PDB file of C-alpha atoms in Angstrom:
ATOM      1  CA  UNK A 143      13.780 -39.519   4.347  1.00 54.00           C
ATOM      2  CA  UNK A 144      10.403 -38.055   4.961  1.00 89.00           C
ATOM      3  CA  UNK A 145       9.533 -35.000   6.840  1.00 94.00           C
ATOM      4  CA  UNK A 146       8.118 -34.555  10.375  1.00 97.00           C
ATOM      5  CA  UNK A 147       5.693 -32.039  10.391  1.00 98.00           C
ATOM      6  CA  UNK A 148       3.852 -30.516  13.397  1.00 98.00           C
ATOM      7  CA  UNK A 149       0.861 -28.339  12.523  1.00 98.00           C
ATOM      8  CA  UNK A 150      -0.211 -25.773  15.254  1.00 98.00           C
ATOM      9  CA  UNK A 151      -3.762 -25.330  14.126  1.00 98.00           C
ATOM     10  CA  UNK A 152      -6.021 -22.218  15.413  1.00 98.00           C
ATOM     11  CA  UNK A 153      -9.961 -22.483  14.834  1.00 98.00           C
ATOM     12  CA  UNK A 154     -12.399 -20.157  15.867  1.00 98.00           C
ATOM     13  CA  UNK A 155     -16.609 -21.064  15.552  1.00 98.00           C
ATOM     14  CA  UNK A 156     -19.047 -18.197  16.884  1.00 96.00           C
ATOM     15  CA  UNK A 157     -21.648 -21.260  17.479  1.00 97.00           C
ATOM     16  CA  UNK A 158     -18.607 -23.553  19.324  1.00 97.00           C
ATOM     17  CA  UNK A 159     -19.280 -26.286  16.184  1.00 98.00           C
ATOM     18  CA  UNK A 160     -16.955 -28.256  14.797  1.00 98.00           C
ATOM     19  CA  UNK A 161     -18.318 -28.782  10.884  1.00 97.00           C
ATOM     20  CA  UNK A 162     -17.444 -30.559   8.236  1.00 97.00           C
ATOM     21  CA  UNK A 163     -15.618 -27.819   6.337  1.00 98.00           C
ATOM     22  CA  UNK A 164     -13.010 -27.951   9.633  1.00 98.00           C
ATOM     23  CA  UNK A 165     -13.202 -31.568   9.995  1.00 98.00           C
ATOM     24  CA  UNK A 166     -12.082 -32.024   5.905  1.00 98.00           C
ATOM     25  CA  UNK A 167      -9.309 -29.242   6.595  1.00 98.00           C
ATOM     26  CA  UNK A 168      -7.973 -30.876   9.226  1.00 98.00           C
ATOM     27  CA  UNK A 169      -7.973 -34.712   7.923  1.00 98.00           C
ATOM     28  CA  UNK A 170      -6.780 -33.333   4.396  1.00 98.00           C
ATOM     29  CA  UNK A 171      -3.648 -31.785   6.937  1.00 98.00           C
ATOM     30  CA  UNK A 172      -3.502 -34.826   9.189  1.00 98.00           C
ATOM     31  CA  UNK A 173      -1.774 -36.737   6.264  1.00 97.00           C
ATOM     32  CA  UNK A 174       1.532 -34.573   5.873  1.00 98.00           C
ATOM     33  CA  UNK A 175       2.108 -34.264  10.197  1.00 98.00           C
ATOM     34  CA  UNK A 176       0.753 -34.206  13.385  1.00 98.00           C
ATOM     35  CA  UNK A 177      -1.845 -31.790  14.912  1.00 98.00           C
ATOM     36  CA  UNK A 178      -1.886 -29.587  17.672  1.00 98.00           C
ATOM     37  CA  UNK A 179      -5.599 -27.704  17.452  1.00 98.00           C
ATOM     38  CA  UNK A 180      -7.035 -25.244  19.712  1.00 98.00           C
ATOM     39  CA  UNK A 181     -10.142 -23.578  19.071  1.00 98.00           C
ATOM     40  CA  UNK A 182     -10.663 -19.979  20.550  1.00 98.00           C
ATOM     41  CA  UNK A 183     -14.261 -20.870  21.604  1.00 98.00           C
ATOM     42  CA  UNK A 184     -16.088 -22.966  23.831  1.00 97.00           C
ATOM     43  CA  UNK A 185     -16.812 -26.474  22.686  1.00 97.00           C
ATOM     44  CA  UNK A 186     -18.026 -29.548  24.252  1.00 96.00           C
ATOM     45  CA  UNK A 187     -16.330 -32.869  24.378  1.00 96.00           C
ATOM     46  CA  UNK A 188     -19.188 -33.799  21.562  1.00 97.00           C
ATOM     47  CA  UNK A 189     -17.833 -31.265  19.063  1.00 98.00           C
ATOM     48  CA  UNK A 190     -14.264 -31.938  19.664  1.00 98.00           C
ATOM     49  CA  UNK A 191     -14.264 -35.980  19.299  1.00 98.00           C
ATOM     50  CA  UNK A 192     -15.313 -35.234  15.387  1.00 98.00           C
ATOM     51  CA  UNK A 193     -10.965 -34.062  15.232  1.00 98.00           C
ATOM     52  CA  UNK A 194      -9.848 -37.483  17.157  1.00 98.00           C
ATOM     53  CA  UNK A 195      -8.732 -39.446  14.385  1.00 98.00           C
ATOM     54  CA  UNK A 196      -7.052 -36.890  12.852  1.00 98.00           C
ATOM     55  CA  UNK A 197      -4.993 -34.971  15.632  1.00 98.00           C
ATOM     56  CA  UNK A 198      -2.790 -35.097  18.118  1.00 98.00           C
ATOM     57  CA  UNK A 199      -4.286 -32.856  20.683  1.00 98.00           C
ATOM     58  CA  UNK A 200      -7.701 -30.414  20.361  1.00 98.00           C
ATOM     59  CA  UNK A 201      -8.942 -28.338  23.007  1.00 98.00           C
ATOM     60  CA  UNK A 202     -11.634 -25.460  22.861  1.00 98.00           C
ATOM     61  CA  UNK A 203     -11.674 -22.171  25.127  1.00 95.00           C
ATOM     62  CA  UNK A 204     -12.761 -19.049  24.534  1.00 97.00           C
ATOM     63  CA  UNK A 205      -9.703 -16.646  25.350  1.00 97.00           C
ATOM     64  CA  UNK A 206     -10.140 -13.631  22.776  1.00 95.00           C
ATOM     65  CA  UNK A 207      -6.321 -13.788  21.564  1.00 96.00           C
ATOM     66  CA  UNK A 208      -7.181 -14.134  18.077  1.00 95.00           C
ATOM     67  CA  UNK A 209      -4.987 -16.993  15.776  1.00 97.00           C
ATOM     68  CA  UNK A 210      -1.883 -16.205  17.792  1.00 97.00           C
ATOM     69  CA  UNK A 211      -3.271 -17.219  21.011  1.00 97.00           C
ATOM     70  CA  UNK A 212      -4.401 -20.665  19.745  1.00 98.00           C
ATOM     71  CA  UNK A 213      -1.069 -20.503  18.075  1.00 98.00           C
ATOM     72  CA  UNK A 214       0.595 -20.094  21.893  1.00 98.00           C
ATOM     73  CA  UNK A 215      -1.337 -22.809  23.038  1.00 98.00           C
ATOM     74  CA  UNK A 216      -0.860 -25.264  21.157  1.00 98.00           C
ATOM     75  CA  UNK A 217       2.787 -24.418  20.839  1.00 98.00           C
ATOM     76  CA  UNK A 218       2.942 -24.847  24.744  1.00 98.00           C
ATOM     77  CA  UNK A 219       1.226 -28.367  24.444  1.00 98.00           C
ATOM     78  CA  UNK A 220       3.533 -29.350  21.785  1.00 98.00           C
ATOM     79  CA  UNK A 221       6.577 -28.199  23.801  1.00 98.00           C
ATOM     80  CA  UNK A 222       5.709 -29.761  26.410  1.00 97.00           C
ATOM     81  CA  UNK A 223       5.104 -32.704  25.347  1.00 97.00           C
ATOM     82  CA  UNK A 224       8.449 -32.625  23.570  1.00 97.00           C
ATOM     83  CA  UNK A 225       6.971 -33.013  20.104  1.00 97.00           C
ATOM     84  CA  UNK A 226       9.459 -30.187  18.951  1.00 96.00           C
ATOM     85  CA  UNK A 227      12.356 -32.170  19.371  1.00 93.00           C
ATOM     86  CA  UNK A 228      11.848 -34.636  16.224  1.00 92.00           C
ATOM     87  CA  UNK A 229       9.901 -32.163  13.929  1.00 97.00           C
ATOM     88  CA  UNK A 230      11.493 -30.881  10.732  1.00 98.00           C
ATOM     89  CA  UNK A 231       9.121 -28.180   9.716  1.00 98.00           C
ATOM     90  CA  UNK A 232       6.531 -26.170  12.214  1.00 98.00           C
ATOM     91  CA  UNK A 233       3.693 -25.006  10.842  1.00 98.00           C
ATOM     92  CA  UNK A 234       0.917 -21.994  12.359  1.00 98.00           C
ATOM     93  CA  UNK A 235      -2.572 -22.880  10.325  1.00 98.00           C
ATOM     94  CA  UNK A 236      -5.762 -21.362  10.898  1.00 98.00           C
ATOM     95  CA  UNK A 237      -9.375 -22.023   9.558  1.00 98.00           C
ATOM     96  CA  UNK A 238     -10.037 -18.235   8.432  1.00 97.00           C
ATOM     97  CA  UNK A 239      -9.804 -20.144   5.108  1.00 98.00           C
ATOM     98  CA  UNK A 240     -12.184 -22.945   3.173  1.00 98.00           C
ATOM     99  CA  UNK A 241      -9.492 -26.157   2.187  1.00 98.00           C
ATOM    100  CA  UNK A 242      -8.277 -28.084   0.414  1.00 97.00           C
ATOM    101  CA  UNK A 243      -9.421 -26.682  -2.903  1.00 98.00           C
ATOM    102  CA  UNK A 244      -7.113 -28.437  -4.376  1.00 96.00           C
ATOM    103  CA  UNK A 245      -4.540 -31.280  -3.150  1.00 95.00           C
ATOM    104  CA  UNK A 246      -1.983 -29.758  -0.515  1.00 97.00           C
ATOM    105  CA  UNK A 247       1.139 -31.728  -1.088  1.00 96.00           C
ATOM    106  CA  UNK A 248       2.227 -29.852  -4.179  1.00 95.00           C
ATOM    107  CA  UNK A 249       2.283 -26.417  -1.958  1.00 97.00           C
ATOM    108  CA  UNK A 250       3.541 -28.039   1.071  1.00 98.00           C
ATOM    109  CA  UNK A 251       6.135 -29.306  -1.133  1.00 97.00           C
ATOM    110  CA  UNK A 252       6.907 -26.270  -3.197  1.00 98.00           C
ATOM    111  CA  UNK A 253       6.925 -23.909   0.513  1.00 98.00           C
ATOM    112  CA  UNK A 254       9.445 -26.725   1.843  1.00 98.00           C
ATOM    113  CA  UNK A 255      11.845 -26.424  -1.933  1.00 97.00           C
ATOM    114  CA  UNK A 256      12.307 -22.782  -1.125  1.00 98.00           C
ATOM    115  CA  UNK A 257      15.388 -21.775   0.625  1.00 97.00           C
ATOM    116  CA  UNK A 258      14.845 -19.806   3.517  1.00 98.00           C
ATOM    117  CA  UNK A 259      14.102 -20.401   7.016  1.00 98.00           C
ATOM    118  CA  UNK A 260      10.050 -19.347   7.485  1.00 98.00           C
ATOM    119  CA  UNK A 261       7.949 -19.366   4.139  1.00 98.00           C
ATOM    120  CA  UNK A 262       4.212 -19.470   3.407  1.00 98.00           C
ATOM    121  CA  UNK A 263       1.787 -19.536   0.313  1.00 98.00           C
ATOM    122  CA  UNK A 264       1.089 -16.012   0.735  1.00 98.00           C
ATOM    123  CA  UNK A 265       2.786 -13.031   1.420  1.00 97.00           C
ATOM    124  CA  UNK A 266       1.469  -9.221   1.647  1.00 95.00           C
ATOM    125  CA  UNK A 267       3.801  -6.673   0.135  1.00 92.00           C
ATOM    126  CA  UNK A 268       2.958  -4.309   3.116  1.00 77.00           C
ATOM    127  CA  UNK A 269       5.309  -0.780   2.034  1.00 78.00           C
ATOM    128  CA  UNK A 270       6.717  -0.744   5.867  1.00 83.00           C
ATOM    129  CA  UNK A 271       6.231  -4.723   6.628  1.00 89.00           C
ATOM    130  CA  UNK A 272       6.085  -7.116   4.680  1.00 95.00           C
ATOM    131  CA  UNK A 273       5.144 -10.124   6.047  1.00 96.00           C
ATOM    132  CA  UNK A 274       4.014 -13.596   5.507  1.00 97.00           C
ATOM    133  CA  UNK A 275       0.096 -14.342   5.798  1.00 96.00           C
ATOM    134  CA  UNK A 276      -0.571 -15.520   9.186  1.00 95.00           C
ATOM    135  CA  UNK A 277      -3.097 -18.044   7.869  1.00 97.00           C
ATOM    136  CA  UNK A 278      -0.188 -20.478   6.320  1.00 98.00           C
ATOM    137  CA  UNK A 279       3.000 -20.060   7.922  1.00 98.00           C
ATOM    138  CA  UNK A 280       6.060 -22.918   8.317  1.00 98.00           C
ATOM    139  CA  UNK A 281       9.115 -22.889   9.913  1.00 98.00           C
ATOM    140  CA  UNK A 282      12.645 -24.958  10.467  1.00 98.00           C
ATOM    141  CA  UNK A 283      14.387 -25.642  13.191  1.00 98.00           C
ATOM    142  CA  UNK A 284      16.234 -22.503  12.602  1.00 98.00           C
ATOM    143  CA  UNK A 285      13.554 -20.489  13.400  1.00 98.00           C
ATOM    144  CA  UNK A 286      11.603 -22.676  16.155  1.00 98.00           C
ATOM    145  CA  UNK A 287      14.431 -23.865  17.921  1.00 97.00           C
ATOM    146  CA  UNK A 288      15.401 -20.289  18.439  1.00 97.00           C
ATOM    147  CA  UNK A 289      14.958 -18.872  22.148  1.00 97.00           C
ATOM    148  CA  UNK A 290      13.246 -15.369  20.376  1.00 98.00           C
ATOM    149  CA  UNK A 291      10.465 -17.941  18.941  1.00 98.00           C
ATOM    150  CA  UNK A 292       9.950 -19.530  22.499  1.00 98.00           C
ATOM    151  CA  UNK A 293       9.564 -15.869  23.498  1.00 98.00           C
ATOM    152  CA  UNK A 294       7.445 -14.683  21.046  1.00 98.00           C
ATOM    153  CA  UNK A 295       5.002 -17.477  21.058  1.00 98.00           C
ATOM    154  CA  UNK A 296       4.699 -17.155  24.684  1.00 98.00           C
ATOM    155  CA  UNK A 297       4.478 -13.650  24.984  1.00 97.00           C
ATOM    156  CA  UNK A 298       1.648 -13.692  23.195  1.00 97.00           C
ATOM    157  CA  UNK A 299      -1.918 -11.767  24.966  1.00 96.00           C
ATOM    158  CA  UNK A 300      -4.677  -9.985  24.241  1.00 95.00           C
ATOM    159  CA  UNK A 301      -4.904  -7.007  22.090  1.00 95.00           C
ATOM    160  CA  UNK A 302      -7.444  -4.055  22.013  1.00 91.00           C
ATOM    161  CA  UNK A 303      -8.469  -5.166  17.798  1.00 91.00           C
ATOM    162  CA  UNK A 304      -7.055  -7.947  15.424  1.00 87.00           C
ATOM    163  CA  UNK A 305      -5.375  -4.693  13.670  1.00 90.00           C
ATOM    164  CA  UNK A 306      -3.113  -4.477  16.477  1.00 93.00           C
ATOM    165  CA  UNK A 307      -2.961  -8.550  16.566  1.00 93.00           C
ATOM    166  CA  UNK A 308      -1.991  -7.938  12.642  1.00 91.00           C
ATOM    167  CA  UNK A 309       0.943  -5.676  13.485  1.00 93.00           C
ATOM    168  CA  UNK A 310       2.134  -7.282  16.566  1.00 95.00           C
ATOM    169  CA  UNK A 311       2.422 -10.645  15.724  1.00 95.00           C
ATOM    170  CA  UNK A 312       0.952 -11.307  11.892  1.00 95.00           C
ATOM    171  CA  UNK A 313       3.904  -8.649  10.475  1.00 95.00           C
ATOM    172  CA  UNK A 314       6.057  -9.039  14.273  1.00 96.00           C
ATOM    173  CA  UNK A 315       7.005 -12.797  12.978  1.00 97.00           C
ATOM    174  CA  UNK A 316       8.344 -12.283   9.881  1.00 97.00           C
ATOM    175  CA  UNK A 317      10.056  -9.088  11.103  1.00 96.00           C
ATOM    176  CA  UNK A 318      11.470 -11.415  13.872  1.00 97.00           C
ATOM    177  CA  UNK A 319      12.909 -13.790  11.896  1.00 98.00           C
ATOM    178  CA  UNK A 320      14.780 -11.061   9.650  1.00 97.00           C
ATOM    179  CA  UNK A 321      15.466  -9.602  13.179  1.00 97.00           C
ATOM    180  CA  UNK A 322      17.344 -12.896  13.996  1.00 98.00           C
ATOM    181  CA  UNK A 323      19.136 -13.337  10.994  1.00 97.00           C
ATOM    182  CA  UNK A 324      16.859 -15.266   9.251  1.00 98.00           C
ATOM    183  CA  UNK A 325      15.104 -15.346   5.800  1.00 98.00           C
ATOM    184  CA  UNK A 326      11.349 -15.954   4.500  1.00 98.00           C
ATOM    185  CA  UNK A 327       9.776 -16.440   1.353  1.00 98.00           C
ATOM    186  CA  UNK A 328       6.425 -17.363  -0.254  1.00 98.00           C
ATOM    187  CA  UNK A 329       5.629 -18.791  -2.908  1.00 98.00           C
ATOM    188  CA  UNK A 330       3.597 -15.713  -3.703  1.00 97.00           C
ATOM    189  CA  UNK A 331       2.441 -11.814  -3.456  1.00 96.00           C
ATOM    190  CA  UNK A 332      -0.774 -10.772  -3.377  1.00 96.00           C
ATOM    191  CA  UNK A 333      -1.087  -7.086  -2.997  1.00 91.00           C
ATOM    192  CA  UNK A 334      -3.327  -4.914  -1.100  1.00 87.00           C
ATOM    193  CA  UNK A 335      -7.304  -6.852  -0.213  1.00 87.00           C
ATOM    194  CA  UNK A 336      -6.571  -9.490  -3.395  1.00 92.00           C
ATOM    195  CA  UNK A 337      -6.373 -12.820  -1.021  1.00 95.00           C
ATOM    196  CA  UNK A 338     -10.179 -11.586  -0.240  1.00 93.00           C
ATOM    197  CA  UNK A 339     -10.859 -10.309  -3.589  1.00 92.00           C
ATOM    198  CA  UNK A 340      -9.039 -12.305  -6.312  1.00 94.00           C
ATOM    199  CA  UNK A 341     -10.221 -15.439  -5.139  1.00 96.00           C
ATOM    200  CA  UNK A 342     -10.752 -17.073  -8.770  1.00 97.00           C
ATOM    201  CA  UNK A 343      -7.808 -16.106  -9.762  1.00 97.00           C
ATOM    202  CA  UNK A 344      -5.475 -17.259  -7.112  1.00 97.00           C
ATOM    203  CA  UNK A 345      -7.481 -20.372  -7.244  1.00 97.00           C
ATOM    204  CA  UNK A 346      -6.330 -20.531 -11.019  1.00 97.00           C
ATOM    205  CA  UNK A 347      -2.719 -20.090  -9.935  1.00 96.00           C
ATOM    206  CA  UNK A 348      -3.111 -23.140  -7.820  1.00 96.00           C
ATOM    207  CA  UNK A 349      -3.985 -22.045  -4.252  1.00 97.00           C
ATOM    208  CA  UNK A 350      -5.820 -24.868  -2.818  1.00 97.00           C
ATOM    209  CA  UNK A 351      -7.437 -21.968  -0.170  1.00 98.00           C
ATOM    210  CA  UNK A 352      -9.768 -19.719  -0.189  1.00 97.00           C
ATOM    211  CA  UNK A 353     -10.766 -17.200   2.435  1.00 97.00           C
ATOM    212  CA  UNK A 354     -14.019 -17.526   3.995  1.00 97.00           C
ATOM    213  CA  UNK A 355     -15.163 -13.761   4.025  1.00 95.00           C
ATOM    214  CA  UNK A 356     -14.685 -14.125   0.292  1.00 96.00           C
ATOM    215  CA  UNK A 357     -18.621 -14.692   0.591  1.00 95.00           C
ATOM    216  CA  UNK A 358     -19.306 -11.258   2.360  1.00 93.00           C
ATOM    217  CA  UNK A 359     -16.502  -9.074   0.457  1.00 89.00           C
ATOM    218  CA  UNK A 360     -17.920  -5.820  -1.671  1.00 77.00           C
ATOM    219  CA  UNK A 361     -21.399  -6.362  -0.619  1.00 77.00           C
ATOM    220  CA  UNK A 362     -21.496  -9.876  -2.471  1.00 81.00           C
ATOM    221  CA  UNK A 363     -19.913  -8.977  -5.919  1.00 85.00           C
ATOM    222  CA  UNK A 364     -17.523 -12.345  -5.562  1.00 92.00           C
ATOM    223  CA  UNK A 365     -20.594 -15.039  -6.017  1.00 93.00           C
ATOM    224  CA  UNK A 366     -19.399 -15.302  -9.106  1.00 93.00           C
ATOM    225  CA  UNK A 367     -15.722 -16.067  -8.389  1.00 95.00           C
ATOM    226  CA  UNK A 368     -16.717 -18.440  -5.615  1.00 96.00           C
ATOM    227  CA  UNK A 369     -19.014 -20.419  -7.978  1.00 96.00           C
ATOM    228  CA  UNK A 370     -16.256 -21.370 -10.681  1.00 96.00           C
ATOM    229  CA  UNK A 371     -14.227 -22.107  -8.145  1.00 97.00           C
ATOM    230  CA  UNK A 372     -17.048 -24.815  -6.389  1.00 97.00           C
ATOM    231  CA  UNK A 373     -17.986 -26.019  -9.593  1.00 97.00           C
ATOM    232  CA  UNK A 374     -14.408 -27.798  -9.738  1.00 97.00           C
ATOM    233  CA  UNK A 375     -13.848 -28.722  -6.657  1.00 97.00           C
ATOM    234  CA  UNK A 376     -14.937 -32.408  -4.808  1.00 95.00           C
ATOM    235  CA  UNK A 377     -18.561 -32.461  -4.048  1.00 97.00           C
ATOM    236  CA  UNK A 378     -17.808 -33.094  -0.488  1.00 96.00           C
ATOM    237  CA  UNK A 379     -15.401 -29.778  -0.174  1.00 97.00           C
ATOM    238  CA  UNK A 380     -18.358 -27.416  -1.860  1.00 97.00           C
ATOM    239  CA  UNK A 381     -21.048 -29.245   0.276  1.00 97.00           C
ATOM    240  CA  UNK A 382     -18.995 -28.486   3.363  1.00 98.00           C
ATOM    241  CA  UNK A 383     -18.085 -25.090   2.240  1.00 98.00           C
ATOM    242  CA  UNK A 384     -21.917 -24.531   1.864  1.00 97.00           C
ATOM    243  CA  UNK A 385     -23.084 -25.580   4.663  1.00 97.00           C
ATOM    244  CA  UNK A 386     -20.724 -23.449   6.657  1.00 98.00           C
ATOM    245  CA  UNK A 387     -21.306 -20.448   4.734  1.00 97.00           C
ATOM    246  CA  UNK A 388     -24.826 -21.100   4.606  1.00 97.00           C
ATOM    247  CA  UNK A 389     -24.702 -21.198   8.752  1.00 97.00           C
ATOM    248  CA  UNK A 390     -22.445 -18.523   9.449  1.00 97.00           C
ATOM    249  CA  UNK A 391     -23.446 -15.486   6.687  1.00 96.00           C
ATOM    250  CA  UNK A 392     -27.402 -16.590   6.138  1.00 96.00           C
ATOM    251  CA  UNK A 393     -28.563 -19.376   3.599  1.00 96.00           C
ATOM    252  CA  UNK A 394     -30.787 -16.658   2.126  1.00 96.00           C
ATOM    253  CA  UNK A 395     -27.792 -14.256   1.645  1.00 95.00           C
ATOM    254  CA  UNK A 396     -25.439 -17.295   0.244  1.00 95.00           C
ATOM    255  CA  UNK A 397     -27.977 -18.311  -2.102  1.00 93.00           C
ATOM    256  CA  UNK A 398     -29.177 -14.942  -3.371  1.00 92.00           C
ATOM    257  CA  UNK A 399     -24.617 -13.627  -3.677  1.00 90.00           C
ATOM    258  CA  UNK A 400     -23.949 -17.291  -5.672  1.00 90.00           C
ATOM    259  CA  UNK A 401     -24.374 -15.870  -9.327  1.00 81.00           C
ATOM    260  CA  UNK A 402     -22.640 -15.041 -12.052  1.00 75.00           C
ATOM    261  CA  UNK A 403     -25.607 -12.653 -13.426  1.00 75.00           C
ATOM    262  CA  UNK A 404     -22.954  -9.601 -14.627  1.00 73.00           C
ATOM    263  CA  UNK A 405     -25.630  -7.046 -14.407  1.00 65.00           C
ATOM    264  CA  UNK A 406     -26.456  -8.036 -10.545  1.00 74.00           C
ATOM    265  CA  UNK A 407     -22.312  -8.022  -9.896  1.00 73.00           C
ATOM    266  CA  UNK A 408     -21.852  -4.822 -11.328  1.00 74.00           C
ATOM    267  CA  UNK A 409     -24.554  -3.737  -9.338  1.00 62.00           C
ATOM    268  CA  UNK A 410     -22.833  -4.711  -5.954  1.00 76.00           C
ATOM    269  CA  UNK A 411     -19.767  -3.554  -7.106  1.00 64.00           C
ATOM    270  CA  UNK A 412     -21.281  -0.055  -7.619  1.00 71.00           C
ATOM    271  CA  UNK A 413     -22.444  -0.093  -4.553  1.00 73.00           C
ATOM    272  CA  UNK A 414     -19.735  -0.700  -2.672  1.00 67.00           C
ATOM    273  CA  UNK A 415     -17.683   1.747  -4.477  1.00 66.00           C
ATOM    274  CA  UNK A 416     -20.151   4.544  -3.610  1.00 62.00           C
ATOM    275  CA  UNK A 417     -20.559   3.567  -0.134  1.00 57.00           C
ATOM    276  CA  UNK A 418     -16.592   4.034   0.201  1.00 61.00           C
ATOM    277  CA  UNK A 419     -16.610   7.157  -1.029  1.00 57.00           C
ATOM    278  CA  UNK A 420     -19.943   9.062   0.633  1.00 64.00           C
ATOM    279  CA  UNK A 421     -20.258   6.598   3.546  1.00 57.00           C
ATOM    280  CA  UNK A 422     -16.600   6.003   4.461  1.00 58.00           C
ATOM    281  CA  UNK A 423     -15.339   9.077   2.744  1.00 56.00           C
ATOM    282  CA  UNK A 424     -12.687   7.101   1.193  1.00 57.00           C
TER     283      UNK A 424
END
């Protein structure tokens, strides 16, 4: 018997443009379930028809709730339009990360073998919450069905910073479910900033994702993580990837981080580390 799937997709574009690394996330997606995607920006009808084949729904408006107000949304399309009612797994994606890497089925399968009623790829071993990464999250009917997860996802507004959107909501949903009785796994930890800044090597252990701010993190020191990665992937993901990181961090700065030089990475790295410790006092 194969699996329904409903994907509740969250975007977000500063520029209100839907590219080609968010049109190849989404069609790579499209395959396993339906989609549900709202973008937390303005977009015109232009942008949006480049998702048609490949979802159910897409709408754009700028509303400043972060992943979890897309999430609402298009949770309160899907209900209703009674698309819960037949689905076998729920899923809350975002774009904060550059995909497929590598082919999705094996993780969708593997976070579907696991026994537990909310998993993800990723989870952060947070000492007071641990939680699973917001980015990737999938649920049963245990957990979606539930009148706490109609009241959560609608409950959902606006928050001061996305660190109170983190703790709220991000660590809130897997504490709910625990709350409620129920269980979640991953099919991984990754401790502390290492989904930013282990990108090569959770690409090694077969995550198919990579985060986009990978590009910016300690002052550029990952250009060398990000190219092994690109030169294995399809030339169509790592020409889509580079053309949106090109747009939204500066061709000049993409171009000049992408190298493996060691002497040039140390460099960065040294200068991060003393700007945490006389800039931040950290």
């Amino acid at each position: 018997m194969s699996v329904k799937r409903l994907f509740l997709f969250a975007a977000y574009d500063a520029d209100g443009i839907v590219d080609a690394s968010l049109v190849q996330y989404v069609r790579a997606l499209s395959k396993f379930g339906d989609i549900v995607l709202v973008m937390d920006n303005d977009a015109d009808d232009a942008q949006l028809k480049k998702l048609a084949p490949y979802v159910v729904h897409a709408a754009a408006v700028r509303h400043g709730e972060y992943d979890f107000g897309s999430y609402k949304r298009a949770y309160m399309y899907a209900r209703a339009a009674r698309m819960l009612r037949d689905c076998d797994v729920l899923y809350m994606v975002n774009d904060s990360v550059y995909a497929p890497l590598r082919p999705l089925g094996d993780v969708i399968d593997a976070m579907e073998r696991l026994d537990a009623d909310a998993f993800g790829p990723v989870a952060k071993p947070h000492h007071d919450h641990p939680h699973i990464q917001s980015w990737f999250m999938g649920c049963r009917p245990s957990v979606f069905r539930a009148s706490w997860f109609n009241e959560f996802m609608t409950s959902v507004t606006k928050q001061p910073n996305k660190g109170a959107v983190t703790k709220i909501y991000e660590q809130g949903f897997s504490k709910r479910v625990t709350d409620n009785g129920g269980t979640w796994r991953c099919l991984m930890w990754v401790a502390n900033r290492g989904i930013y800044n282990r990108v090569w090597q959770l690409y090694r252990r077969g995550l198919p994702f990579m985060k986009k701010v990978a590009f910016t993190r300690r002052r550029g020191a990952l250009g060398g993580q990000i190219m092994r990665i690109l030169a294995r992937v399809q030339p169509s993901v790592r020409n889509a990837v580079l053309t949106n990181a090109r747009r939204v961090y500066g061709a000049a700065y993409v171009d000049r981080m992408l190298t493996r030089n060691p002497f040039k990475i140390m460099y960065r790295n040294i200068r991060h580390s003393l700007h945490k410790v006389f800039v931040e006092g950290i």
